[in-house]
Amino acid sequence: MKTFADLTSYNKYLNLSSPLHPLMDSRVCKQAIPNFPQTSGEIQVNLFKVSLKKNFTGDINYGYNKYHTENGLMLFSEPGQVVSWESLTFWDGYAFVFHPDLIKQHPIASKIKQYKYFSYEINDALFMTAQEEEIITWLFTRIHMELTENKANANSNVILSLLNTVLSYADVFYERQFKNKAVAPVTILSKVKMVLRDYYKDLSTPVKSLPTVSFVAQKLSISADYLTELLRSEAGKSTSRVIHEFIVEQAEILLFQTNMTVSEIAHQLGFANLPYFSRFFKNVKGVSPTDSRNLGKV
């Protein structure tokens, strides 16, 4: 797998001209994308990327999902992410790519770690309203102008101030998106529980292992971080907590409705050993599995 740790080699792979600045580059999508390779195997890009994509027509495919949008969307990626593509869709907008060294001595370096959306997957894009798109477009235009006019002499403090504003707005806009998803006809919590019910659909048959956050997220075609943000917004719980509570519910069914030993129940639910199951159960319920069974008989 090819790895790109600098802008020059990354731009060369994309058939683009040299970066405008040694540590950062800005491109207008409608001008840059026609140069891209039509297909690409997996590549690892050790750079930050923030992009605004707009002027789509009709339905678009992102990740595993299909969307219809009349407004723009934003995507974020951090160093180390792996990408590939089979065919390109053309769009308008901007892409701002920068090396980690650009922000090393800037306050934004500590803030950027707090923005979980940099680890979201492509199908967790930020879908903007028309007003939000107008704000972000203005900011990207200012960044692009500063770079194209001054290139290597561009004022990095000005650009990073603008970038900081872009990221702060994105954080606010994602909160709006989380809330909108929370009131959908089928809530994210319901979807998570449907995945877990399917996983434990037959309690008479042991499962090989415990369901994980990444497993549930993959089943729902979203990233683990994005799933947790949605659940926190909707239910005030992390994905791990939802999974743990569901597993304990299944354990209680077996404790109260069967004569299986606690050790057998642990094995049935995918636990590697009895002590782990006992600690897990007590962490959720406050009592041990044995005490819970005895209390249920009172």
PDB file of C-alpha atoms in Angstrom:
ATOM      1  CA  MET A   1       0.000   0.000   0.000  1.00  0.00           C
ATOM      2  CA  LYS A   2       1.339   3.407  -0.966  1.00  0.00           C
ATOM      3  CA  THR A   3       1.853   5.904   1.838  1.00  0.00           C
ATOM      4  CA  PHE A   4       2.005   9.684   1.431  1.00  0.00           C
ATOM      5  CA  ALA A   5       3.583  11.789   4.157  1.00  0.00           C
ATOM      6  CA  ASP A   6       4.125  15.034   2.244  1.00  0.00           C
ATOM      7  CA  LEU A   7       2.057  17.235  -0.016  1.00  0.00           C
ATOM      8  CA  THR A   8       4.391  17.056  -3.013  1.00  0.00           C
ATOM      9  CA  SER A   9       4.198  13.268  -3.416  1.00  0.00           C
ATOM     10  CA  TYR A  10       0.460  13.250  -2.652  1.00  0.00           C
ATOM     11  CA  ASN A  11      -0.241  15.903  -5.296  1.00  0.00           C
ATOM     12  CA  LYS A  12       1.904  14.053  -7.813  1.00  0.00           C
ATOM     13  CA  TYR A  13      -0.157  10.893  -7.241  1.00  0.00           C
ATOM     14  CA  LEU A  14      -3.336  12.906  -7.882  1.00  0.00           C
ATOM     15  CA  ASN A  15      -1.851  14.449 -11.046  1.00  0.00           C
ATOM     16  CA  LEU A  16      -1.900  17.917  -9.504  1.00  0.00           C
ATOM     17  CA  SER A  17       0.711  20.668  -9.668  1.00  0.00           C
ATOM     18  CA  SER A  18       3.100  21.293  -6.789  1.00  0.00           C
ATOM     19  CA  PRO A  19       1.477  22.474  -3.539  1.00  0.00           C
ATOM     20  CA  LEU A  20       1.042  26.204  -3.099  1.00  0.00           C
ATOM     21  CA  HIS A  21       2.929  26.059   0.205  1.00  0.00           C
ATOM     22  CA  PRO A  22       5.354  23.421   1.577  1.00  0.00           C
ATOM     23  CA  LEU A  23       2.977  22.554   4.438  1.00  0.00           C
ATOM     24  CA  MET A  24      -0.485  23.293   3.021  1.00  0.00           C
ATOM     25  CA  ASP A  25      -2.444  23.360  -0.187  1.00  0.00           C
ATOM     26  CA  SER A  26      -5.877  24.487  -1.328  1.00  0.00           C
ATOM     27  CA  ARG A  27      -7.683  23.313  -4.447  1.00  0.00           C
ATOM     28  CA  VAL A  28     -10.926  24.157  -6.220  1.00  0.00           C
ATOM     29  CA  CYS A  29     -12.581  20.762  -6.660  1.00  0.00           C
ATOM     30  CA  LYS A  30     -14.060  21.310 -10.112  1.00  0.00           C
ATOM     31  CA  GLN A  31     -10.582  22.176 -11.401  1.00  0.00           C
ATOM     32  CA  ALA A  32      -8.642  19.478  -9.540  1.00  0.00           C
ATOM     33  CA  ILE A  33     -10.848  16.387  -9.735  1.00  0.00           C
ATOM     34  CA  PRO A  34     -10.719  15.904 -13.537  1.00  0.00           C
ATOM     35  CA  ASN A  35      -6.967  15.284 -13.112  1.00  0.00           C
ATOM     36  CA  PHE A  36      -7.400  12.558 -10.483  1.00  0.00           C
ATOM     37  CA  PRO A  37      -6.786   8.887 -11.334  1.00  0.00           C
ATOM     38  CA  GLN A  38     -10.210   7.385 -12.078  1.00  0.00           C
ATOM     39  CA  THR A  39      -9.450   4.457  -9.792  1.00  0.00           C
ATOM     40  CA  SER A  40      -7.093   3.936  -6.887  1.00  0.00           C
ATOM     41  CA  GLY A  41      -6.218   1.039  -4.645  1.00  0.00           C
ATOM     42  CA  GLU A  42      -5.832   1.679  -0.936  1.00  0.00           C
ATOM     43  CA  ILE A  43      -3.464   4.494  -0.055  1.00  0.00           C
ATOM     44  CA  GLN A  44      -2.546   5.858   3.354  1.00  0.00           C
ATOM     45  CA  VAL A  45      -2.446   9.641   3.604  1.00  0.00           C
ATOM     46  CA  ASN A  46      -0.563  11.027   6.611  1.00  0.00           C
ATOM     47  CA  LEU A  47      -1.997  14.513   6.186  1.00  0.00           C
ATOM     48  CA  PHE A  48      -5.028  16.413   7.446  1.00  0.00           C
ATOM     49  CA  LYS A  49      -7.765  17.147   4.935  1.00  0.00           C
ATOM     50  CA  VAL A  50     -10.866  19.328   5.208  1.00  0.00           C
ATOM     51  CA  SER A  51     -13.104  19.522   2.173  1.00  0.00           C
ATOM     52  CA  LEU A  52     -16.295  21.262   1.128  1.00  0.00           C
ATOM     53  CA  LYS A  53     -18.260  19.521  -1.614  1.00  0.00           C
ATOM     54  CA  LYS A  54     -21.191  21.277  -3.250  1.00  0.00           C
ATOM     55  CA  ASN A  55     -23.369  21.578  -6.340  1.00  0.00           C
ATOM     56  CA  PHE A  56     -24.388  17.944  -6.443  1.00  0.00           C
ATOM     57  CA  THR A  57     -27.279  16.962  -8.662  1.00  0.00           C
ATOM     58  CA  GLY A  58     -29.751  14.247  -7.685  1.00  0.00           C
ATOM     59  CA  ASP A  59     -28.841  11.356  -5.400  1.00  0.00           C
ATOM     60  CA  ILE A  60     -25.267  10.707  -4.366  1.00  0.00           C
ATOM     61  CA  ASN A  61     -23.613   7.646  -2.865  1.00  0.00           C
ATOM     62  CA  TYR A  62     -21.387   7.969   0.182  1.00  0.00           C
ATOM     63  CA  GLY A  63     -19.946   4.956   1.953  1.00  0.00           C
ATOM     64  CA  TYR A  64     -22.710   2.366   2.174  1.00  0.00           C
ATOM     65  CA  ASN A  65     -25.548   4.867   2.017  1.00  0.00           C
ATOM     66  CA  LYS A  66     -27.412   6.904  -0.579  1.00  0.00           C
ATOM     67  CA  TYR A  67     -28.335  10.512   0.080  1.00  0.00           C
ATOM     68  CA  HIS A  68     -30.231  13.286  -1.597  1.00  0.00           C
ATOM     69  CA  THR A  69     -28.975  16.772  -0.872  1.00  0.00           C
ATOM     70  CA  GLU A  70     -29.508  20.160  -2.420  1.00  0.00           C
ATOM     71  CA  ASN A  71     -26.798  21.721  -0.265  1.00  0.00           C
ATOM     72  CA  GLY A  72     -23.117  21.090   0.361  1.00  0.00           C
ATOM     73  CA  LEU A  73     -21.424  18.638   2.660  1.00  0.00           C
ATOM     74  CA  MET A  74     -18.108  18.516   4.493  1.00  0.00           C
ATOM     75  CA  LEU A  75     -15.616  15.709   5.032  1.00  0.00           C
ATOM     76  CA  PHE A  76     -12.677  15.528   7.423  1.00  0.00           C
ATOM     77  CA  SER A  77      -9.729  13.142   7.582  1.00  0.00           C
ATOM     78  CA  GLU A  78      -6.726  12.861   9.863  1.00  0.00           C
ATOM     79  CA  PRO A  79      -3.223  11.486   9.246  1.00  0.00           C
ATOM     80  CA  GLY A  80      -3.132   7.714   8.891  1.00  0.00           C
ATOM     81  CA  GLN A  81      -6.500   7.189   7.273  1.00  0.00           C
ATOM     82  CA  VAL A  82      -6.701   4.794   4.346  1.00  0.00           C
ATOM     83  CA  VAL A  83      -8.749   5.669   1.259  1.00  0.00           C
ATOM     84  CA  SER A  84      -9.514   4.152  -2.129  1.00  0.00           C
ATOM     85  CA  TRP A  85     -11.934   4.789  -4.970  1.00  0.00           C
ATOM     86  CA  GLU A  86     -13.259   3.027  -8.048  1.00  0.00           C
ATOM     87  CA  SER A  87     -14.952   5.890  -9.884  1.00  0.00           C
ATOM     88  CA  LEU A  88     -15.152   9.587  -9.254  1.00  0.00           C
ATOM     89  CA  THR A  89     -18.183  11.823  -8.979  1.00  0.00           C
ATOM     90  CA  PHE A  90     -17.524  15.402  -9.986  1.00  0.00           C
ATOM     91  CA  TRP A  91     -18.480  18.289  -7.778  1.00  0.00           C
ATOM     92  CA  ASP A  92     -17.627  21.867  -6.916  1.00  0.00           C
ATOM     93  CA  GLY A  93     -16.145  23.194  -3.686  1.00  0.00           C
ATOM     94  CA  TYR A  94     -12.753  23.316  -1.995  1.00  0.00           C
ATOM     95  CA  ALA A  95     -10.218  20.946  -0.463  1.00  0.00           C
ATOM     96  CA  PHE A  96      -7.674  22.154   2.077  1.00  0.00           C
ATOM     97  CA  VAL A  97      -4.857  19.717   2.879  1.00  0.00           C
ATOM     98  CA  PHE A  98      -2.119  20.353   5.401  1.00  0.00           C
ATOM     99  CA  HIS A  99       0.842  18.642   7.046  1.00  0.00           C
ATOM    100  CA  PRO A 100       0.728  18.045  10.840  1.00  0.00           C
ATOM    101  CA  ASP A 101       3.834  20.242  11.212  1.00  0.00           C
ATOM    102  CA  LEU A 102       1.765  23.261  10.168  1.00  0.00           C
ATOM    103  CA  ILE A 103      -0.170  23.243  13.441  1.00  0.00           C
ATOM    104  CA  LYS A 104       2.502  21.813  15.754  1.00  0.00           C
ATOM    105  CA  GLN A 105       3.273  25.182  17.387  1.00  0.00           C
ATOM    106  CA  HIS A 106      -0.258  26.586  17.107  1.00  0.00           C
ATOM    107  CA  PRO A 107      -3.082  26.412  19.721  1.00  0.00           C
ATOM    108  CA  ILE A 108      -5.263  24.680  17.114  1.00  0.00           C
ATOM    109  CA  ALA A 109      -3.111  21.542  17.581  1.00  0.00           C
ATOM    110  CA  SER A 110      -4.705  20.781  20.953  1.00  0.00           C
ATOM    111  CA  LYS A 111      -8.188  21.752  19.796  1.00  0.00           C
ATOM    112  CA  ILE A 112      -8.131  19.568  16.704  1.00  0.00           C
ATOM    113  CA  LYS A 113      -7.732  16.469  18.884  1.00  0.00           C
ATOM    114  CA  GLN A 114     -11.099  17.263  20.451  1.00  0.00           C
ATOM    115  CA  TYR A 115     -12.936  17.231  17.129  1.00  0.00           C
ATOM    116  CA  LYS A 116     -13.983  13.600  16.825  1.00  0.00           C
ATOM    117  CA  TYR A 117     -15.311  14.130  13.308  1.00  0.00           C
ATOM    118  CA  PHE A 118     -11.762  13.806  11.941  1.00  0.00           C
ATOM    119  CA  SER A 119     -12.075  10.068  12.581  1.00  0.00           C
ATOM    120  CA  TYR A 120     -15.569   9.740  11.107  1.00  0.00           C
ATOM    121  CA  GLU A 121     -15.918   7.706   7.951  1.00  0.00           C
ATOM    122  CA  ILE A 122     -17.006   8.974   4.552  1.00  0.00           C
ATOM    123  CA  ASN A 123     -20.655   8.091   5.115  1.00  0.00           C
ATOM    124  CA  ASP A 124     -20.664  10.254   8.263  1.00  0.00           C
ATOM    125  CA  ALA A 125     -20.305  13.447   6.232  1.00  0.00           C
ATOM    126  CA  LEU A 126     -21.610  16.723   7.610  1.00  0.00           C
ATOM    127  CA  PHE A 127     -24.691  17.689   5.604  1.00  0.00           C
ATOM    128  CA  MET A 128     -25.221  21.434   5.717  1.00  0.00           C
ATOM    129  CA  THR A 129     -28.177  23.718   5.400  1.00  0.00           C
ATOM    130  CA  ALA A 130     -28.051  26.447   2.752  1.00  0.00           C
ATOM    131  CA  GLN A 131     -27.075  29.043   5.357  1.00  0.00           C
ATOM    132  CA  GLU A 132     -24.334  26.819   6.783  1.00  0.00           C
ATOM    133  CA  GLU A 133     -22.946  26.179   3.316  1.00  0.00           C
ATOM    134  CA  GLU A 134     -22.781  29.919   2.656  1.00  0.00           C
ATOM    135  CA  ILE A 135     -20.751  30.476   5.837  1.00  0.00           C
ATOM    136  CA  ILE A 136     -18.286  27.670   5.125  1.00  0.00           C
ATOM    137  CA  THR A 137     -17.912  28.662   1.466  1.00  0.00           C
ATOM    138  CA  TRP A 138     -16.896  32.185   2.477  1.00  0.00           C
ATOM    139  CA  LEU A 139     -14.260  30.856   4.880  1.00  0.00           C
ATOM    140  CA  PHE A 140     -12.826  28.389   2.350  1.00  0.00           C
ATOM    141  CA  THR A 141     -12.688  31.167  -0.257  1.00  0.00           C
ATOM    142  CA  ARG A 142     -10.610  33.341   2.094  1.00  0.00           C
ATOM    143  CA  ILE A 143      -8.207  30.467   2.782  1.00  0.00           C
ATOM    144  CA  HIS A 144      -7.855  29.727  -0.924  1.00  0.00           C
ATOM    145  CA  MET A 145      -7.254  33.390  -1.805  1.00  0.00           C
ATOM    146  CA  GLU A 146      -4.540  33.804   0.828  1.00  0.00           C
ATOM    147  CA  LEU A 147      -2.715  30.732  -0.463  1.00  0.00           C
ATOM    148  CA  THR A 148      -3.059  31.382  -4.192  1.00  0.00           C
ATOM    149  CA  GLU A 149      -2.036  35.023  -3.899  1.00  0.00           C
ATOM    150  CA  ASN A 150       0.941  34.524  -1.577  1.00  0.00           C
ATOM    151  CA  LYS A 151       1.862  30.824  -1.991  1.00  0.00           C
ATOM    152  CA  ALA A 152       4.982  30.013   0.091  1.00  0.00           C
ATOM    153  CA  ASN A 153       4.739  33.456   1.731  1.00  0.00           C
ATOM    154  CA  ALA A 154       1.128  32.959   2.793  1.00  0.00           C
ATOM    155  CA  ASN A 155       0.372  34.065   6.345  1.00  0.00           C
ATOM    156  CA  SER A 156      -0.103  30.795   8.235  1.00  0.00           C
ATOM    157  CA  ASN A 157      -1.606  32.571  11.259  1.00  0.00           C
ATOM    158  CA  VAL A 158      -4.344  34.066   9.099  1.00  0.00           C
ATOM    159  CA  ILE A 159      -5.058  30.715   7.450  1.00  0.00           C
ATOM    160  CA  LEU A 160      -5.080  28.820  10.739  1.00  0.00           C
ATOM    161  CA  SER A 161      -7.420  31.397  12.247  1.00  0.00           C
ATOM    162  CA  LEU A 162      -9.798  30.839   9.340  1.00  0.00           C
ATOM    163  CA  LEU A 163      -9.400  27.069   9.648  1.00  0.00           C
ATOM    164  CA  ASN A 164     -10.125  27.275  13.363  1.00  0.00           C
ATOM    165  CA  THR A 165     -13.384  29.061  12.547  1.00  0.00           C
ATOM    166  CA  VAL A 166     -14.283  26.408   9.968  1.00  0.00           C
ATOM    167  CA  LEU A 167     -13.729  23.625  12.507  1.00  0.00           C
ATOM    168  CA  SER A 168     -15.633  25.450  15.249  1.00  0.00           C
ATOM    169  CA  TYR A 169     -18.618  25.918  12.944  1.00  0.00           C
ATOM    170  CA  ALA A 170     -18.411  22.257  11.892  1.00  0.00           C
ATOM    171  CA  ASP A 171     -18.620  21.215  15.531  1.00  0.00           C
ATOM    172  CA  VAL A 172     -21.790  23.289  15.950  1.00  0.00           C
ATOM    173  CA  PHE A 173     -23.287  22.020  12.687  1.00  0.00           C
ATOM    174  CA  TYR A 174     -22.658  18.394  13.669  1.00  0.00           C
ATOM    175  CA  GLU A 175     -24.563  18.977  16.902  1.00  0.00           C
ATOM    176  CA  ARG A 176     -27.512  20.108  14.792  1.00  0.00           C
ATOM    177  CA  GLN A 177     -27.147  17.007  12.633  1.00  0.00           C
ATOM    178  CA  PHE A 178     -27.063  14.718  15.680  1.00  0.00           C
ATOM    179  CA  LYS A 179     -30.278  16.268  16.989  1.00  0.00           C
ATOM    180  CA  ASN A 180     -31.991  15.909  13.644  1.00  0.00           C
ATOM    181  CA  LYS A 181     -31.066  12.223  13.521  1.00  0.00           C
ATOM    182  CA  ALA A 182     -32.324  11.732  17.045  1.00  0.00           C
ATOM    183  CA  VAL A 183     -35.885  12.564  16.045  1.00  0.00           C
ATOM    184  CA  ALA A 184     -35.917  10.287  13.024  1.00  0.00           C
ATOM    185  CA  PRO A 185     -38.817   7.774  12.830  1.00  0.00           C
ATOM    186  CA  VAL A 186     -36.405   4.952  13.693  1.00  0.00           C
ATOM    187  CA  THR A 187     -33.996   6.190  16.328  1.00  0.00           C
ATOM    188  CA  ILE A 188     -30.345   5.244  16.394  1.00  0.00           C
ATOM    189  CA  LEU A 189     -30.866   3.551  19.755  1.00  0.00           C
ATOM    190  CA  SER A 190     -33.548   1.352  18.199  1.00  0.00           C
ATOM    191  CA  LYS A 191     -31.220   0.466  15.338  1.00  0.00           C
ATOM    192  CA  VAL A 192     -28.438  -0.500  17.744  1.00  0.00           C
ATOM    193  CA  LYS A 193     -30.787  -2.712  19.714  1.00  0.00           C
ATOM    194  CA  MET A 194     -32.000  -4.376  16.518  1.00  0.00           C
ATOM    195  CA  VAL A 195     -28.393  -5.293  15.685  1.00  0.00           C
ATOM    196  CA  LEU A 196     -27.891  -6.679  19.191  1.00  0.00           C
ATOM    197  CA  ARG A 197     -31.163  -8.621  19.119  1.00  0.00           C
ATOM    198  CA  ASP A 198     -30.086 -10.230  15.893  1.00  0.00           C
ATOM    199  CA  TYR A 199     -26.711 -11.086  17.424  1.00  0.00           C
ATOM    200  CA  TYR A 200     -28.381 -12.792  20.418  1.00  0.00           C
ATOM    201  CA  LYS A 201     -31.434 -14.016  18.505  1.00  0.00           C
ATOM    202  CA  ASP A 202     -31.074 -17.562  19.861  1.00  0.00           C
ATOM    203  CA  LEU A 203     -30.094 -17.669  23.526  1.00  0.00           C
ATOM    204  CA  SER A 204     -30.025 -21.463  23.402  1.00  0.00           C
ATOM    205  CA  THR A 205     -26.925 -21.305  21.209  1.00  0.00           C
ATOM    206  CA  PRO A 206     -23.643 -19.873  22.542  1.00  0.00           C
ATOM    207  CA  VAL A 207     -21.989 -17.042  20.648  1.00  0.00           C
ATOM    208  CA  LYS A 208     -18.239 -16.970  20.075  1.00  0.00           C
ATOM    209  CA  SER A 209     -17.525 -13.512  21.492  1.00  0.00           C
ATOM    210  CA  LEU A 210     -19.090 -10.337  22.816  1.00  0.00           C
ATOM    211  CA  PRO A 211     -20.433  -7.803  20.307  1.00  0.00           C
ATOM    212  CA  THR A 212     -18.164  -4.771  20.060  1.00  0.00           C
ATOM    213  CA  VAL A 213     -18.731  -1.107  19.267  1.00  0.00           C
ATOM    214  CA  SER A 214     -16.961  -1.508  15.932  1.00  0.00           C
ATOM    215  CA  PHE A 215     -19.137  -4.518  15.082  1.00  0.00           C
ATOM    216  CA  VAL A 216     -22.367  -2.596  15.713  1.00  0.00           C
ATOM    217  CA  ALA A 217     -21.096   0.470  13.846  1.00  0.00           C
ATOM    218  CA  GLN A 218     -20.146  -1.661  10.846  1.00  0.00           C
ATOM    219  CA  LYS A 219     -23.604  -3.231  10.799  1.00  0.00           C
ATOM    220  CA  LEU A 220     -25.139   0.259  10.740  1.00  0.00           C
ATOM    221  CA  SER A 221     -22.663   1.487   8.092  1.00  0.00           C
ATOM    222  CA  ILE A 222     -21.341   4.338  10.200  1.00  0.00           C
ATOM    223  CA  SER A 223     -18.114   4.893  12.106  1.00  0.00           C
ATOM    224  CA  ALA A 224     -17.761   3.966  15.766  1.00  0.00           C
ATOM    225  CA  ASP A 225     -17.101   7.558  16.854  1.00  0.00           C
ATOM    226  CA  TYR A 226     -20.074   8.908  14.923  1.00  0.00           C
ATOM    227  CA  LEU A 227     -22.343   6.217  16.383  1.00  0.00           C
ATOM    228  CA  THR A 228     -21.294   7.141  19.907  1.00  0.00           C
ATOM    229  CA  GLU A 229     -21.947  10.840  19.258  1.00  0.00           C
ATOM    230  CA  LEU A 230     -25.429  10.021  17.937  1.00  0.00           C
ATOM    231  CA  LEU A 231     -26.215   7.841  20.955  1.00  0.00           C
ATOM    232  CA  ARG A 232     -24.933  10.432  23.408  1.00  0.00           C
ATOM    233  CA  SER A 233     -27.103  13.047  21.729  1.00  0.00           C
ATOM    234  CA  GLU A 234     -30.176  10.825  21.675  1.00  0.00           C
ATOM    235  CA  ALA A 235     -29.918   8.643  24.775  1.00  0.00           C
ATOM    236  CA  GLY A 236     -27.157  10.226  26.869  1.00  0.00           C
ATOM    237  CA  LYS A 237     -25.155   6.974  26.750  1.00  0.00           C
ATOM    238  CA  SER A 238     -22.064   5.705  24.987  1.00  0.00           C
ATOM    239  CA  THR A 239     -22.286   2.811  22.546  1.00  0.00           C
ATOM    240  CA  SER A 240     -20.355   0.627  24.989  1.00  0.00           C
ATOM    241  CA  ARG A 241     -22.879   1.337  27.730  1.00  0.00           C
ATOM    242  CA  VAL A 242     -25.816   0.488  25.481  1.00  0.00           C
ATOM    243  CA  ILE A 243     -24.158  -2.789  24.468  1.00  0.00           C
ATOM    244  CA  HIS A 244     -23.286  -3.693  28.055  1.00  0.00           C
ATOM    245  CA  GLU A 245     -26.799  -3.011  29.309  1.00  0.00           C
ATOM    246  CA  PHE A 246     -28.270  -5.125  26.514  1.00  0.00           C
ATOM    247  CA  ILE A 247     -25.955  -8.056  27.292  1.00  0.00           C
ATOM    248  CA  VAL A 248     -26.907  -7.900  30.961  1.00  0.00           C
ATOM    249  CA  GLU A 249     -30.590  -7.959  29.959  1.00  0.00           C
ATOM    250  CA  GLN A 250     -29.909 -11.206  28.087  1.00  0.00           C
ATOM    251  CA  ALA A 251     -28.030 -12.542  31.099  1.00  0.00           C
ATOM    252  CA  GLU A 252     -31.019 -11.794  33.340  1.00  0.00           C
ATOM    253  CA  ILE A 253     -33.325 -13.680  31.000  1.00  0.00           C
ATOM    254  CA  LEU A 254     -31.113 -16.753  31.377  1.00  0.00           C
ATOM    255  CA  LEU A 255     -30.661 -16.234  35.126  1.00  0.00           C
ATOM    256  CA  PHE A 256     -34.372 -15.976  35.835  1.00  0.00           C
ATOM    257  CA  GLN A 257     -35.860 -18.276  33.198  1.00  0.00           C
ATOM    258  CA  THR A 258     -33.404 -21.194  33.039  1.00  0.00           C
ATOM    259  CA  ASN A 259     -31.531 -23.510  35.387  1.00  0.00           C
ATOM    260  CA  MET A 260     -28.203 -22.832  33.688  1.00  0.00           C
ATOM    261  CA  THR A 261     -25.263 -22.183  35.981  1.00  0.00           C
ATOM    262  CA  VAL A 262     -23.698 -18.730  36.014  1.00  0.00           C
ATOM    263  CA  SER A 263     -20.647 -20.195  34.303  1.00  0.00           C
ATOM    264  CA  GLU A 264     -22.814 -21.688  31.542  1.00  0.00           C
ATOM    265  CA  ILE A 265     -24.572 -18.364  31.053  1.00  0.00           C
ATOM    266  CA  ALA A 266     -21.218 -16.580  30.741  1.00  0.00           C
ATOM    267  CA  HIS A 267     -20.157 -19.033  28.049  1.00  0.00           C
ATOM    268  CA  GLN A 268     -23.522 -18.739  26.288  1.00  0.00           C
ATOM    269  CA  LEU A 269     -23.209 -14.955  25.998  1.00  0.00           C
ATOM    270  CA  GLY A 270     -19.641 -14.948  24.674  1.00  0.00           C
ATOM    271  CA  PHE A 271     -17.561 -14.272  27.785  1.00  0.00           C
ATOM    272  CA  ALA A 272     -14.085 -15.778  27.925  1.00  0.00           C
ATOM    273  CA  ASN A 273     -14.394 -16.735  31.591  1.00  0.00           C
ATOM    274  CA  LEU A 274     -16.642 -16.523  34.638  1.00  0.00           C
ATOM    275  CA  PRO A 275     -14.692 -13.844  36.603  1.00  0.00           C
ATOM    276  CA  TYR A 276     -14.910 -11.456  33.645  1.00  0.00           C
ATOM    277  CA  PHE A 277     -18.650 -12.059  33.325  1.00  0.00           C
ATOM    278  CA  SER A 278     -19.173 -11.463  37.056  1.00  0.00           C
ATOM    279  CA  ARG A 279     -17.240  -8.165  36.994  1.00  0.00           C
ATOM    280  CA  PHE A 280     -19.039  -7.088  33.823  1.00  0.00           C
ATOM    281  CA  PHE A 281     -22.482  -7.865  35.280  1.00  0.00           C
ATOM    282  CA  LYS A 282     -21.755  -6.171  38.611  1.00  0.00           C
ATOM    283  CA  ASN A 283     -20.446  -3.056  36.868  1.00  0.00           C
ATOM    284  CA  VAL A 284     -23.817  -2.642  35.150  1.00  0.00           C
ATOM    285  CA  LYS A 285     -26.236  -3.894  37.829  1.00  0.00           C
ATOM    286  CA  GLY A 286     -24.337  -3.222  41.041  1.00  0.00           C
ATOM    287  CA  VAL A 287     -24.717  -6.843  42.184  1.00  0.00           C
ATOM    288  CA  SER A 288     -23.202 -10.154  41.093  1.00  0.00           C
ATOM    289  CA  PRO A 289     -25.063 -12.536  38.765  1.00  0.00           C
ATOM    290  CA  THR A 290     -25.616 -14.965  41.641  1.00  0.00           C
ATOM    291  CA  ASP A 291     -27.001 -12.259  43.923  1.00  0.00           C
ATOM    292  CA  SER A 292     -29.233 -11.007  41.135  1.00  0.00           C
ATOM    293  CA  ARG A 293     -30.660 -14.522  40.633  1.00  0.00           C
ATOM    294  CA  ASN A 294     -31.262 -14.913  44.358  1.00  0.00           C
ATOM    295  CA  LEU A 295     -32.927 -11.508  44.616  1.00  0.00           C
ATOM    296  CA  GLY A 296     -35.182 -12.433  41.714  1.00  0.00           C
ATOM    297  CA  LYS A 297     -36.420 -15.472  43.609  1.00  0.00           C
ATOM    298  CA  VAL A 298     -37.444 -13.481  46.676  1.00  0.00           C
TER     299      VAL A 298
END
